[in-house]
JSON list of C-alpha atoms and ligand atoms in Angstrom, two decimals:
[
{"chain": "X", "resi": 113, "resn": "MET", "atom": "CA", "xyz": [-17.14, 9.61, -10.02]},
{"chain": "X", "resi": 114, "resn": "TYR", "atom": "CA", "xyz": [-15.40, 6.67, -7.80]},
{"chain": "X", "resi": 115, "resn": "THR", "atom": "CA", "xyz": [-15.67, 6.31, -4.12]},
{"chain": "X", "resi": 116, "resn": "LEU", "atom": "CA", "xyz": [-12.79, 5.00, -2.01]},
{"chain": "X", "resi": 117, "resn": "TYR", "atom": "CA", "xyz": [-13.80, 3.42, 1.20]},
{"chain": "X", "resi": 118, "resn": "TYR", "atom": "CA", "xyz": [-11.27, 4.21, 3.47]},
{"chain": "X", "resi": 119, "resn": "TYR", "atom": "CA", "xyz": [-10.14, 5.03, 6.94]},
{"chain": "X", "resi": 120, "resn": "PRO", "atom": "CA", "xyz": [-6.46, 6.98, 7.66]},
{"chain": "X", "resi": 121, "resn": "ALA", "atom": "CA", "xyz": [-3.52, 5.58, 6.37]},
{"chain": "X", "resi": 122, "resn": "ASN", "atom": "CA", "xyz": [-4.90, 1.99, 6.08]},
{"chain": "X", "resi": 123, "resn": "ALA", "atom": "CA", "xyz": [-4.81, 0.24, 2.63]},
{"chain": "X", "resi": 124, "resn": "ASN", "atom": "CA", "xyz": [-6.61, 2.78, 0.98]},
{"chain": "X", "resi": 125, "resn": "ALA", "atom": "CA", "xyz": [-3.36, 5.19, 1.19]},
{"chain": "X", "resi": 126, "resn": "ALA", "atom": "CA", "xyz": [-2.14, 3.85, -2.03]},
{"chain": "X", "resi": 127, "resn": "PRO", "atom": "CA", "xyz": [-4.98, 3.93, -4.20]},
{"chain": "X", "resi": 128, "resn": "HIS", "atom": "CA", "xyz": [-5.62, 7.33, -2.89]},
{"chain": "X", "resi": 129, "resn": "MET", "atom": "CA", "xyz": [-2.58, 8.55, -3.66]},
{"chain": "X", "resi": 130, "resn": "LEU", "atom": "CA", "xyz": [-3.37, 7.24, -7.30]},
{"chain": "X", "resi": 131, "resn": "LEU", "atom": "CA", "xyz": [-6.39, 9.00, -7.58]},
{"chain": "X", "resi": 132, "resn": "GLN", "atom": "CA", "xyz": [-4.57, 11.78, -6.75]},
{"chain": "X", "resi": 133, "resn": "GLU", "atom": "CA", "xyz": [-1.92, 11.52, -8.94]},
{"chain": "X", "resi": 134, "resn": "ILE", "atom": "CA", "xyz": [-4.37, 10.85, -11.90]},
{"chain": "X", "resi": 135, "resn": "GLY", "atom": "CA", "xyz": [-6.32, 13.70, -11.11]},
{"chain": "X", "resi": 136, "resn": "ALA", "atom": "CA", "xyz": [-9.45, 11.74, -11.37]},
{"chain": "X", "resi": 137, "resn": "GLU", "atom": "CA", "xyz": [-12.80, 12.81, -9.56]},
{"chain": "X", "resi": 138, "resn": "TYR", "atom": "CA", "xyz": [-13.43, 11.01, -6.47]},
{"chain": "X", "resi": 139, "resn": "GLN", "atom": "CA", "xyz": [-15.00, 10.96, -3.25]},
{"chain": "X", "resi": 140, "resn": "LEU", "atom": "CA", "xyz": [-14.19, 9.51, 0.26]},
{"chain": "X", "resi": 141, "resn": "ALA", "atom": "CA", "xyz": [-16.08, 7.47, 2.31]},
{"chain": "X", "resi": 142, "resn": "LEU", "atom": "CA", "xyz": [-14.96, 6.73, 5.96]},
{"chain": "X", "resi": 143, "resn": "VAL", "atom": "CA", "xyz": [-15.22, 3.38, 7.22]},
{"chain": "X", "resi": 144, "resn": "ASP", "atom": "CA", "xyz": [-14.99, 4.06, 11.40]},
{"chain": "X", "resi": 145, "resn": "ARG", "atom": "CA", "xyz": [-12.81, 1.60, 12.49]},
{"chain": "X", "resi": 146, "resn": "LYS", "atom": "CA", "xyz": [-12.77, 2.80, 16.30]},
{"chain": "X", "resi": 147, "resn": "VAL", "atom": "CA", "xyz": [-16.76, 1.41, 15.86]},
{"chain": "X", "resi": 148, "resn": "ASN", "atom": "CA", "xyz": [-15.38, -1.76, 13.98]},
{"chain": "X", "resi": 149, "resn": "GLY", "atom": "CA", "xyz": [-17.54, 0.10, 11.15]},
{"chain": "X", "resi": 150, "resn": "GLN", "atom": "CA", "xyz": [-15.67, -2.41, 8.97]},
{"chain": "X", "resi": 151, "resn": "LYS", "atom": "CA", "xyz": [-17.29, -5.40, 10.00]},
{"chain": "X", "resi": 152, "resn": "SER", "atom": "CA", "xyz": [-21.15, -3.86, 9.44]},
{"chain": "X", "resi": 153, "resn": "LYS", "atom": "CA", "xyz": [-23.46, -5.11, 7.62]},
{"chain": "X", "resi": 154, "resn": "ALA", "atom": "CA", "xyz": [-23.41, -2.20, 5.68]},
{"chain": "X", "resi": 155, "resn": "TYR", "atom": "CA", "xyz": [-19.68, -2.33, 4.66]},
{"chain": "X", "resi": 156, "resn": "ARG", "atom": "CA", "xyz": [-19.59, -6.29, 4.21]},
{"chain": "X", "resi": 157, "resn": "GLN", "atom": "CA", "xyz": [-22.01, -5.79, 1.09]},
{"chain": "X", "resi": 158, "resn": "ILE", "atom": "CA", "xyz": [-19.18, -3.78, -0.34]},
{"chain": "X", "resi": 159, "resn": "ASN", "atom": "CA", "xyz": [-16.29, -5.41, 0.90]},
{"chain": "X", "resi": 160, "resn": "PRO", "atom": "CA", "xyz": [-17.55, -9.26, 2.54]},
{"chain": "X", "resi": 161, "resn": "ASN", "atom": "CA", "xyz": [-14.21, -9.78, 3.88]},
{"chain": "X", "resi": 162, "resn": "GLY", "atom": "CA", "xyz": [-14.93, -6.74, 6.21]},
{"chain": "X", "resi": 163, "resn": "ARG", "atom": "CA", "xyz": [-11.32, -4.99, 5.50]},
{"chain": "X", "resi": 164, "resn": "ILE", "atom": "CA", "xyz": [-10.48, -1.37, 4.00]},
{"chain": "X", "resi": 165, "resn": "PRO", "atom": "CA", "xyz": [-10.03, -0.51, 1.52]},
{"chain": "X", "resi": 166, "resn": "ALA", "atom": "CA", "xyz": [-13.00, -1.13, -1.43]},
{"chain": "X", "resi": 167, "resn": "LEU", "atom": "CA", "xyz": [-13.14, 0.94, -4.34]},
{"chain": "X", "resi": 168, "resn": "GLN", "atom": "CA", "xyz": [-16.58, 1.85, -6.31]},
{"chain": "X", "resi": 169, "resn": "ASP", "atom": "CA", "xyz": [-16.61, 2.89, -9.91]},
{"chain": "X", "resi": 170, "resn": "GLY", "atom": "CA", "xyz": [-20.18, 2.76, -11.34]},
{"chain": "X", "resi": 171, "resn": "LYS", "atom": "CA", "xyz": [-21.77, -0.46, -10.83]},
{"chain": "X", "resi": 172, "resn": "LEU", "atom": "CA", "xyz": [-18.25, -2.07, -10.07]},
{"chain": "X", "resi": 173, "resn": "VAL", "atom": "CA", "xyz": [-17.18, -2.51, -6.54]},
{"chain": "X", "resi": 174, "resn": "LEU", "atom": "CA", "xyz": [-13.32, -3.84, -5.75]},
{"chain": "X", "resi": 175, "resn": "PHE", "atom": "CA", "xyz": [-11.65, -4.66, -2.88]},
{"chain": "X", "resi": 176, "resn": "GLU", "atom": "CA", "xyz": [-7.69, -5.58, -2.52]},
{"chain": "X", "resi": 177, "resn": "SER", "atom": "CA", "xyz": [-5.35, -2.55, -2.65]},
{"chain": "X", "resi": 178, "resn": "ALA", "atom": "CA", "xyz": [-3.43, -3.86, -5.54]},
{"chain": "X", "resi": 179, "resn": "ALA", "atom": "CA", "xyz": [-6.37, -5.05, -7.86]},
{"chain": "X", "resi": 180, "resn": "ILE", "atom": "CA", "xyz": [-7.73, -1.60, -7.33]},
{"chain": "X", "resi": 181, "resn": "VAL", "atom": "CA", "xyz": [-4.50, -0.04, -8.15]},
{"chain": "X", "resi": 182, "resn": "LEU", "atom": "CA", "xyz": [-4.16, -2.19, -11.32]},
{"chain": "X", "resi": 183, "resn": "HIS", "atom": "CA", "xyz": [-7.59, -1.46, -12.54]},
{"chain": "X", "resi": 184, "resn": "LEU", "atom": "CA", "xyz": [-7.04, 2.26, -11.44]},
{"chain": "X", "resi": 185, "resn": "VAL", "atom": "CA", "xyz": [-3.66, 2.31, -13.68]},
{"chain": "X", "resi": 186, "resn": "ASP", "atom": "CA", "xyz": [-5.45, 0.53, -16.63]},
{"chain": "X", "resi": 187, "resn": "HIS", "atom": "CA", "xyz": [-8.41, 3.18, -16.97]},
{"chain": "X", "resi": 188, "resn": "HIS", "atom": "CA", "xyz": [-5.60, 5.97, -16.61]},
{"chain": "X", "resi": 189, "resn": "PRO", "atom": "CA", "xyz": [-2.84, 5.03, -19.11]},
{"chain": "X", "resi": 190, "resn": "GLU", "atom": "CA", "xyz": [-2.32, 8.65, -19.98]},
{"chain": "X", "resi": 191, "resn": "SER", "atom": "CA", "xyz": [-1.00, 9.22, -16.02]},
{"chain": "X", "resi": 192, "resn": "GLY", "atom": "CA", "xyz": [2.15, 7.14, -17.13]},
{"chain": "X", "resi": 193, "resn": "LEU", "atom": "CA", "xyz": [1.93, 5.31, -13.92]},
{"chain": "X", "resi": 194, "resn": "ALA", "atom": "CA", "xyz": [2.39, 1.76, -15.20]},
{"chain": "X", "resi": 195, "resn": "PRO", "atom": "CA", "xyz": [4.04, 0.97, -18.20]},
{"chain": "X", "resi": 196, "resn": "PRO", "atom": "CA", "xyz": [2.17, -0.31, -21.35]},
{"chain": "X", "resi": 197, "resn": "ALA", "atom": "CA", "xyz": [0.60, -3.52, -21.27]},
{"chain": "X", "resi": 198, "resn": "GLY", "atom": "CA", "xyz": [2.63, -6.29, -23.13]},
{"chain": "X", "resi": 199, "resn": "THR", "atom": "CA", "xyz": [6.03, -4.74, -22.39]},
{"chain": "X", "resi": 200, "resn": "VAL", "atom": "CA", "xyz": [9.25, -5.92, -20.08]},
{"chain": "X", "resi": 201, "resn": "GLU", "atom": "CA", "xyz": [8.94, -2.94, -17.89]},
{"chain": "X", "resi": 202, "resn": "ARG", "atom": "CA", "xyz": [5.14, -4.30, -17.46]},
{"chain": "X", "resi": 203, "resn": "ALA", "atom": "CA", "xyz": [6.08, -7.56, -16.47]},
{"chain": "X", "resi": 204, "resn": "LYS", "atom": "CA", "xyz": [8.65, -6.00, -13.97]},
{"chain": "X", "resi": 205, "resn": "PHE", "atom": "CA", "xyz": [5.54, -3.79, -12.73]},
{"chain": "X", "resi": 206, "resn": "TYR", "atom": "CA", "xyz": [3.48, -6.70, -12.05]},
{"chain": "X", "resi": 207, "resn": "GLN", "atom": "CA", "xyz": [6.19, -8.12, -10.14]},
{"chain": "X", "resi": 208, "resn": "TRP", "atom": "CA", "xyz": [7.07, -5.82, -7.68]},
{"chain": "X", "resi": 209, "resn": "LEU", "atom": "CA", "xyz": [3.57, -5.34, -7.22]},
{"chain": "X", "resi": 210, "resn": "ILE", "atom": "CA", "xyz": [2.86, -8.47, -6.55]},
{"chain": "X", "resi": 211, "resn": "PHE", "atom": "CA", "xyz": [5.71, -8.48, -4.45]},
{"chain": "X", "resi": 212, "resn": "LEU", "atom": "CA", "xyz": [4.79, -5.84, -2.22]},
{"chain": "X", "resi": 213, "resn": "THR", "atom": "CA", "xyz": [1.33, -6.95, -1.70]},
{"chain": "X", "resi": 214, "resn": "ASN", "atom": "CA", "xyz": [2.04, -10.70, -1.33]},
{"chain": "X", "resi": 215, "resn": "SER", "atom": "CA", "xyz": [5.11, -10.53, 0.59]},
{"chain": "X", "resi": 216, "resn": "LEU", "atom": "CA", "xyz": [6.16, -7.63, 2.22]},
{"chain": "X", "resi": 217, "resn": "GLN", "atom": "CA", "xyz": [2.32, -6.33, 3.07]},
{"chain": "X", "resi": 218, "resn": "GLU", "atom": "CA", "xyz": [1.31, -9.65, 4.41]},
{"chain": "X", "resi": 219, "resn": "GLU", "atom": "CA", "xyz": [4.46, -10.07, 6.80]},
{"chain": "X", "resi": 220, "resn": "LEU", "atom": "CA", "xyz": [4.14, -6.36, 7.95]},
{"chain": "X", "resi": 221, "resn": "MET", "atom": "CA", "xyz": [0.22, -7.39, 8.56]},
{"chain": "X", "resi": 222, "resn": "ILE", "atom": "CA", "xyz": [1.40, -10.01, 10.75]},
{"chain": "X", "resi": 223, "resn": "PHE", "atom": "CA", "xyz": [4.18, -7.96, 12.58]},
{"chain": "X", "resi": 224, "resn": "GLN", "atom": "CA", "xyz": [1.34, -5.45, 13.48]},
{"chain": "X", "resi": 225, "resn": "TYR", "atom": "CA", "xyz": [-1.19, -7.88, 14.40]},
{"chain": "X", "resi": 226, "resn": "PRO", "atom": "CA", "xyz": [0.39, -11.22, 15.60]},
{"chain": "X", "resi": 227, "resn": "ASP", "atom": "CA", "xyz": [-2.15, -12.01, 18.35]},
{"chain": "X", "resi": 228, "resn": "ARG", "atom": "CA", "xyz": [-4.57, -12.86, 15.34]},
{"chain": "X", "resi": 229, "resn": "LEU", "atom": "CA", "xyz": [-2.55, -15.67, 14.89]},
{"chain": "X", "resi": 230, "resn": "THR", "atom": "CA", "xyz": [-1.86, -16.34, 18.60]},
{"chain": "X", "resi": 231, "resn": "GLY", "atom": "CA", "xyz": [-4.49, -15.15, 20.41]},
{"chain": "X", "resi": 232, "resn": "ASP", "atom": "CA", "xyz": [-3.31, -14.25, 23.85]},
{"chain": "X", "resi": 233, "resn": "ASN", "atom": "CA", "xyz": [-0.64, -16.43, 24.25]},
{"chain": "X", "resi": 234, "resn": "ALA", "atom": "CA", "xyz": [2.39, -13.87, 24.71]},
{"chain": "X", "resi": 235, "resn": "LYS", "atom": "CA", "xyz": [5.48, -15.93, 24.05]},
{"chain": "X", "resi": 236, "resn": "ALA", "atom": "CA", "xyz": [3.64, -17.10, 20.92]},
{"chain": "X", "resi": 237, "resn": "MET", "atom": "CA", "xyz": [2.92, -13.68, 20.10]},
{"chain": "X", "resi": 238, "resn": "ALA", "atom": "CA", "xyz": [6.75, -12.30, 20.52]},
{"chain": "X", "resi": 239, "resn": "SER", "atom": "CA", "xyz": [7.79, -15.05, 18.55]},
{"chain": "X", "resi": 240, "resn": "VAL", "atom": "CA", "xyz": [5.34, -14.52, 15.71]},
{"chain": "X", "resi": 241, "resn": "MET", "atom": "CA", "xyz": [6.18, -10.89, 15.64]},
{"chain": "X", "resi": 242, "resn": "HIS", "atom": "CA", "xyz": [9.81, -11.19, 15.61]},
{"chain": "X", "resi": 243, "resn": "GLY", "atom": "CA", "xyz": [9.89, -13.85, 12.54]},
{"chain": "X", "resi": 244, "resn": "ALA", "atom": "CA", "xyz": [7.60, -11.81, 10.37]},
{"chain": "X", "resi": 245, "resn": "GLU", "atom": "CA", "xyz": [9.81, -8.84, 11.27]},
{"chain": "X", "resi": 246, "resn": "LYS", "atom": "CA", "xyz": [12.97, -10.83, 10.11]},
{"chain": "X", "resi": 247, "resn": "ARG", "atom": "CA", "xyz": [11.10, -11.65, 6.67]},
{"chain": "X", "resi": 248, "resn": "ALA", "atom": "CA", "xyz": [10.29, -8.43, 6.04]},
{"chain": "X", "resi": 249, "resn": "SER", "atom": "CA", "xyz": [13.48, -6.77, 7.05]},
{"chain": "X", "resi": 250, "resn": "ASN", "atom": "CA", "xyz": [14.75, -9.39, 4.46]},
{"chain": "X", "resi": 251, "resn": "PHE", "atom": "CA", "xyz": [12.23, -8.03, 1.83]},
{"chain": "X", "resi": 252, "resn": "LEU", "atom": "CA", "xyz": [13.27, -4.65, 2.07]},
{"chain": "X", "resi": 253, "resn": "ASP", "atom": "CA", "xyz": [16.96, -5.24, 1.89]},
{"chain": "X", "resi": 254, "resn": "VAL", "atom": "CA", "xyz": [15.76, -7.15, -1.44]},
{"chain": "X", "resi": 255, "resn": "ILE", "atom": "CA", "xyz": [13.92, -3.67, -2.47]},
{"chain": "X", "resi": 256, "resn": "ASP", "atom": "CA", "xyz": [17.09, -1.70, -1.51]},
{"chain": "X", "resi": 257, "resn": "ASP", "atom": "CA", "xyz": [19.49, -4.07, -3.50]},
{"chain": "X", "resi": 258, "resn": "HIS", "atom": "CA", "xyz": [17.27, -3.82, -6.51]},
{"chain": "X", "resi": 259, "resn": "LEU", "atom": "CA", "xyz": [17.32, 0.05, -6.16]},
{"chain": "X", "resi": 260, "resn": "ARG", "atom": "CA", "xyz": [21.00, 0.74, -5.68]},
{"chain": "X", "resi": 261, "resn": "ASP", "atom": "CA", "xyz": [21.24, -1.52, -8.83]},
{"chain": "X", "resi": 262, "resn": "ASN", "atom": "CA", "xyz": [18.41, 0.31, -11.11]},
{"chain": "X", "resi": 263, "resn": "GLY", "atom": "CA", "xyz": [16.67, 3.00, -9.22]},
{"chain": "X", "resi": 264, "resn": "PRO", "atom": "CA", "xyz": [16.10, 5.74, -8.11]},
{"chain": "X", "resi": 265, "resn": "TYR", "atom": "CA", "xyz": [12.47, 4.12, -8.39]},
{"chain": "X", "resi": 266, "resn": "PHE", "atom": "CA", "xyz": [11.49, 0.25, -8.80]},
{"chain": "X", "resi": 267, "resn": "LEU", "atom": "CA", "xyz": [11.45, 0.96, -12.97]},
{"chain": "X", "resi": 268, "resn": "GLY", "atom": "CA", "xyz": [14.61, 3.30, -13.04]},
{"chain": "X", "resi": 269, "resn": "ASP", "atom": "CA", "xyz": [14.16, 6.84, -13.90]},
{"chain": "X", "resi": 270, "resn": "GLN", "atom": "CA", "xyz": [10.45, 6.45, -13.99]},
{"chain": "X", "resi": 271, "resn": "VAL", "atom": "CA", "xyz": [7.83, 6.65, -11.37]},
{"chain": "X", "resi": 272, "resn": "SER", "atom": "CA", "xyz": [5.02, 4.10, -10.97]},
{"chain": "X", "resi": 273, "resn": "ALA", "atom": "CA", "xyz": [2.41, 3.38, -8.87]},
{"chain": "X", "resi": 274, "resn": "VAL", "atom": "CA", "xyz": [4.85, 0.37, -7.39]},
{"chain": "X", "resi": 275, "resn": "ASP", "atom": "CA", "xyz": [6.66, 3.44, -5.58]},
{"chain": "X", "resi": 276, "resn": "LEU", "atom": "CA", "xyz": [3.29, 5.03, -4.46]},
{"chain": "X", "resi": 277, "resn": "TYR", "atom": "CA", "xyz": [2.96, 1.53, -2.74]},
{"chain": "X", "resi": 278, "resn": "LEU", "atom": "CA", "xyz": [6.16, 1.25, -1.21]},
{"chain": "X", "resi": 279, "resn": "VAL", "atom": "CA", "xyz": [5.06, 4.40, 0.77]},
{"chain": "X", "resi": 280, "resn": "MET", "atom": "CA", "xyz": [2.05, 3.36, 2.00]},
{"chain": "X", "resi": 281, "resn": "LEU", "atom": "CA", "xyz": [4.15, 0.09, 3.64]},
{"chain": "X", "resi": 282, "resn": "ALA", "atom": "CA", "xyz": [6.98, 2.07, 4.68]},
{"chain": "X", "resi": 283, "resn": "ARG", "atom": "CA", "xyz": [4.92, 4.17, 6.80]},
{"chain": "X", "resi": 284, "resn": "TRP", "atom": "CA", "xyz": [3.66, 0.91, 8.42]},
{"chain": "X", "resi": 285, "resn": "ALA", "atom": "CA", "xyz": [6.76, -0.34, 8.91]},
{"chain": "X", "resi": 286, "resn": "GLN", "atom": "CA", "xyz": [8.10, 2.49, 10.83]},
{"chain": "X", "resi": 287, "resn": "PRO", "atom": "CA", "xyz": [8.03, 0.95, 14.23]},
{"chain": "X", "resi": 288, "resn": "MET", "atom": "CA", "xyz": [10.49, -1.99, 13.05]},
{"chain": "X", "resi": 289, "resn": "THR", "atom": "CA", "xyz": [13.83, -2.50, 14.54]},
{"chain": "X", "resi": 290, "resn": "LYS", "atom": "CA", "xyz": [15.45, -1.59, 11.30]},
{"chain": "X", "resi": 291, "resn": "PRO", "atom": "CA", "xyz": [12.95, 0.92, 9.76]},
{"chain": "X", "resi": 292, "resn": "PRO", "atom": "CA", "xyz": [12.73, 1.19, 5.74]},
{"chain": "X", "resi": 293, "resn": "ARG", "atom": "CA", "xyz": [14.42, 4.47, 6.13]},
{"chain": "X", "resi": 294, "resn": "ALA", "atom": "CA", "xyz": [17.29, 2.77, 7.47]},
{"chain": "X", "resi": 295, "resn": "ARG", "atom": "CA", "xyz": [18.67, 1.08, 3.74]},
{"chain": "X", "resi": 296, "resn": "PRO", "atom": "CA", "xyz": [19.71, 4.21, 1.62]},
{"chain": "X", "resi": 297, "resn": "HIS", "atom": "CA", "xyz": [18.13, 3.50, -1.66]},
{"chain": "X", "resi": 298, "resn": "VAL", "atom": "CA", "xyz": [14.62, 3.21, -0.15]},
{"chain": "X", "resi": 299, "resn": "ALA", "atom": "CA", "xyz": [15.51, 6.36, 1.64]},
{"chain": "X", "resi": 300, "resn": "LYS", "atom": "CA", "xyz": [15.65, 7.85, -1.06]},
{"chain": "X", "resi": 301, "resn": "LEU", "atom": "CA", "xyz": [12.95, 6.84, -3.08]},
{"chain": "X", "resi": 302, "resn": "LEU", "atom": "CA", "xyz": [10.54, 7.41, -0.13]},
{"chain": "X", "resi": 303, "resn": "ASP", "atom": "CA", "xyz": [12.13, 10.99, -0.05]},
{"chain": "X", "resi": 304, "resn": "LEU", "atom": "CA", "xyz": [11.31, 11.33, -3.91]},
{"chain": "X", "resi": 305, "resn": "VAL", "atom": "CA", "xyz": [7.43, 10.50, -3.41]},
{"chain": "X", "resi": 306, "resn": "ALA", "atom": "CA", "xyz": [6.64, 11.37, -0.16]},
{"chain": "X", "resi": 307, "resn": "SER", "atom": "CA", "xyz": [7.58, 15.06, -1.63]},
{"chain": "X", "resi": 308, "resn": "ARG", "atom": "CA", "xyz": [5.04, 14.63, -4.65]},
{"chain": "X", "resi": 309, "resn": "PRO", "atom": "CA", "xyz": [2.27, 17.36, -4.36]},
{"chain": "X", "resi": 310, "resn": "ALA", "atom": "CA", "xyz": [-0.24, 14.65, -5.36]},
{"chain": "X", "resi": 311, "resn": "VAL", "atom": "CA", "xyz": [1.00, 12.24, -2.27]},
{"chain": "X", "resi": 312, "resn": "GLN", "atom": "CA", "xyz": [0.88, 14.94, 0.72]},
{"chain": "X", "resi": 313, "resn": "ARG", "atom": "CA", "xyz": [-2.64, 16.04, -1.03]},
{"chain": "X", "resi": 314, "resn": "ALA", "atom": "CA", "xyz": [-3.87, 12.38, -0.26]},
{"chain": "X", "resi": 315, "resn": "TYR", "atom": "CA", "xyz": [-2.53, 12.01, 3.16]},
{"chain": "X", "resi": 316, "resn": "ALA", "atom": "CA", "xyz": [-3.57, 15.29, 4.06]},
{"chain": "X", "resi": 317, "resn": "ALA", "atom": "CA", "xyz": [-7.21, 14.41, 3.19]},
{"chain": "X", "resi": 318, "resn": "GLU", "atom": "CA", "xyz": [-7.05, 11.42, 5.18]},
{"chain": "X", "resi": 319, "resn": "GLY", "atom": "CA", "xyz": [-5.69, 13.77, 8.18]},
{"chain": "X", "resi": 320, "resn": "ILE", "atom": "CA", "xyz": [-2.20, 13.13, 8.00]},
{"chain": "X", "resi": 321, "resn": "THR", "atom": "CA", "xyz": [0.55, 15.48, 7.76]},
{"chain": "X", "resi": 322, "resn": "ALA", "atom": "CA", "xyz": [4.39, 15.44, 7.10]},
{"chain": "X", "resi": 323, "resn": "PRO", "atom": "CA", "xyz": [6.34, 13.20, 7.72]},
{"chain": "X", "resi": 324, "resn": "ILE", "atom": "CA", "xyz": [4.45, 10.42, 5.54]},
{"chain": "X", "resi": 325, "resn": "CYS", "atom": "CA", "xyz": [6.82, 7.43, 5.99]},
{"chain": "L", "resi": 434, "resn": "LIG", "atom": "N1", "xyz": [-4.75, -6.98, 1.23]},
{"chain": "L", "resi": 434, "resn": "LIG", "atom": "C1", "xyz": [-5.78, -6.26, 2.01]},
{"chain": "L", "resi": 434, "resn": "LIG", "atom": "C2", "xyz": [-5.60, -6.21, 3.03]},
{"chain": "L", "resi": 434, "resn": "LIG", "atom": "C3", "xyz": [-6.58, -4.81, 3.72]},
{"chain": "L", "resi": 434, "resn": "LIG", "atom": "C4", "xyz": [-6.53, -5.27, 5.26]},
{"chain": "L", "resi": 434, "resn": "LIG", "atom": "O1", "xyz": [-5.94, -5.94, 6.02]},
{"chain": "L", "resi": 434, "resn": "LIG", "atom": "N2", "xyz": [-6.71, -3.80, 5.71]},
{"chain": "L", "resi": 434, "resn": "LIG", "atom": "C5", "xyz": [-6.50, -3.41, 6.83]},
{"chain": "L", "resi": 434, "resn": "LIG", "atom": "C6", "xyz": [-6.42, -2.04, 7.31]},
{"chain": "L", "resi": 434, "resn": "LIG", "atom": "S1", "xyz": [-4.84, -1.54, 6.75]},
{"chain": "L", "resi": 434, "resn": "LIG", "atom": "C7", "xyz": [-8.23, -3.73, 7.70]},
{"chain": "L", "resi": 434, "resn": "LIG", "atom": "O2", "xyz": [-8.90, -3.79, 7.52]},
{"chain": "L", "resi": 434, "resn": "LIG", "atom": "N3", "xyz": [-8.35, -3.85, 9.17]},
{"chain": "L", "resi": 434, "resn": "LIG", "atom": "C8", "xyz": [-9.40, -4.02, 9.66]},
{"chain": "L", "resi": 434, "resn": "LIG", "atom": "C9", "xyz": [-10.05, -5.67, 10.04]},
{"chain": "L", "resi": 434, "resn": "LIG", "atom": "O3", "xyz": [-9.06, -6.55, 9.71]},
{"chain": "L", "resi": 434, "resn": "LIG", "atom": "O4", "xyz": [-10.39, -5.89, 10.94]},
{"chain": "L", "resi": 434, "resn": "LIG", "atom": "C10", "xyz": [-5.77, -4.94, 0.59]},
{"chain": "L", "resi": 434, "resn": "LIG", "atom": "O5", "xyz": [-4.49, -4.96, 0.33]},
{"chain": "L", "resi": 434, "resn": "LIG", "atom": "O6", "xyz": [-6.80, -4.71, 0.50]}
]
């Protein structure tokens, strides 16, 4: 039985969608951000960074949403949500997952919380936010071009955990001047994935109903 530490629509969403897709047994443990629960002494024993999510799998405790995704697909190869290890397709799966978590997700974090870099300096905040939005927008354009030529999913006709990850990020990116859905091939992928019953169950369990992204 897995335990997923979560707060609605936070970085737990991708692992959560995956747990539902796999049909794994799991329980949710709310980390209440309203009272800064992620910084509590008890939660820092789980994730010393004081960030959400974390996954407990028996004695194993993992943080970083992409690492949790990789652990889950490795342990549930029957789900078919990642290509077999050692294949060209698996290499591409790694490429897109790392691109999403390391490039797009990081810019979206800065876009959402520029003050973490700038403090209260309003001018610096606006400038940092603008720069992050521009970089995130460029990354989304790269994804749209890829999906145009290779879609409808990141790996062609085969849905994978990477597609779930984009749904999570697309929800966060909705406030952008040019939101993800303004790109036709990204929009198509989001429609396909957001209509999956497992995806809807995961968000519903976090108290979120359509539209998901
Ligand atoms: N790279 C990390 C990011 C985790 C993260 O920053 N989570 C946010 C919620 S989406 C969080 O815990 N924010 C609260 C805080 O930083 O205090 C991951 O993907 O797991």
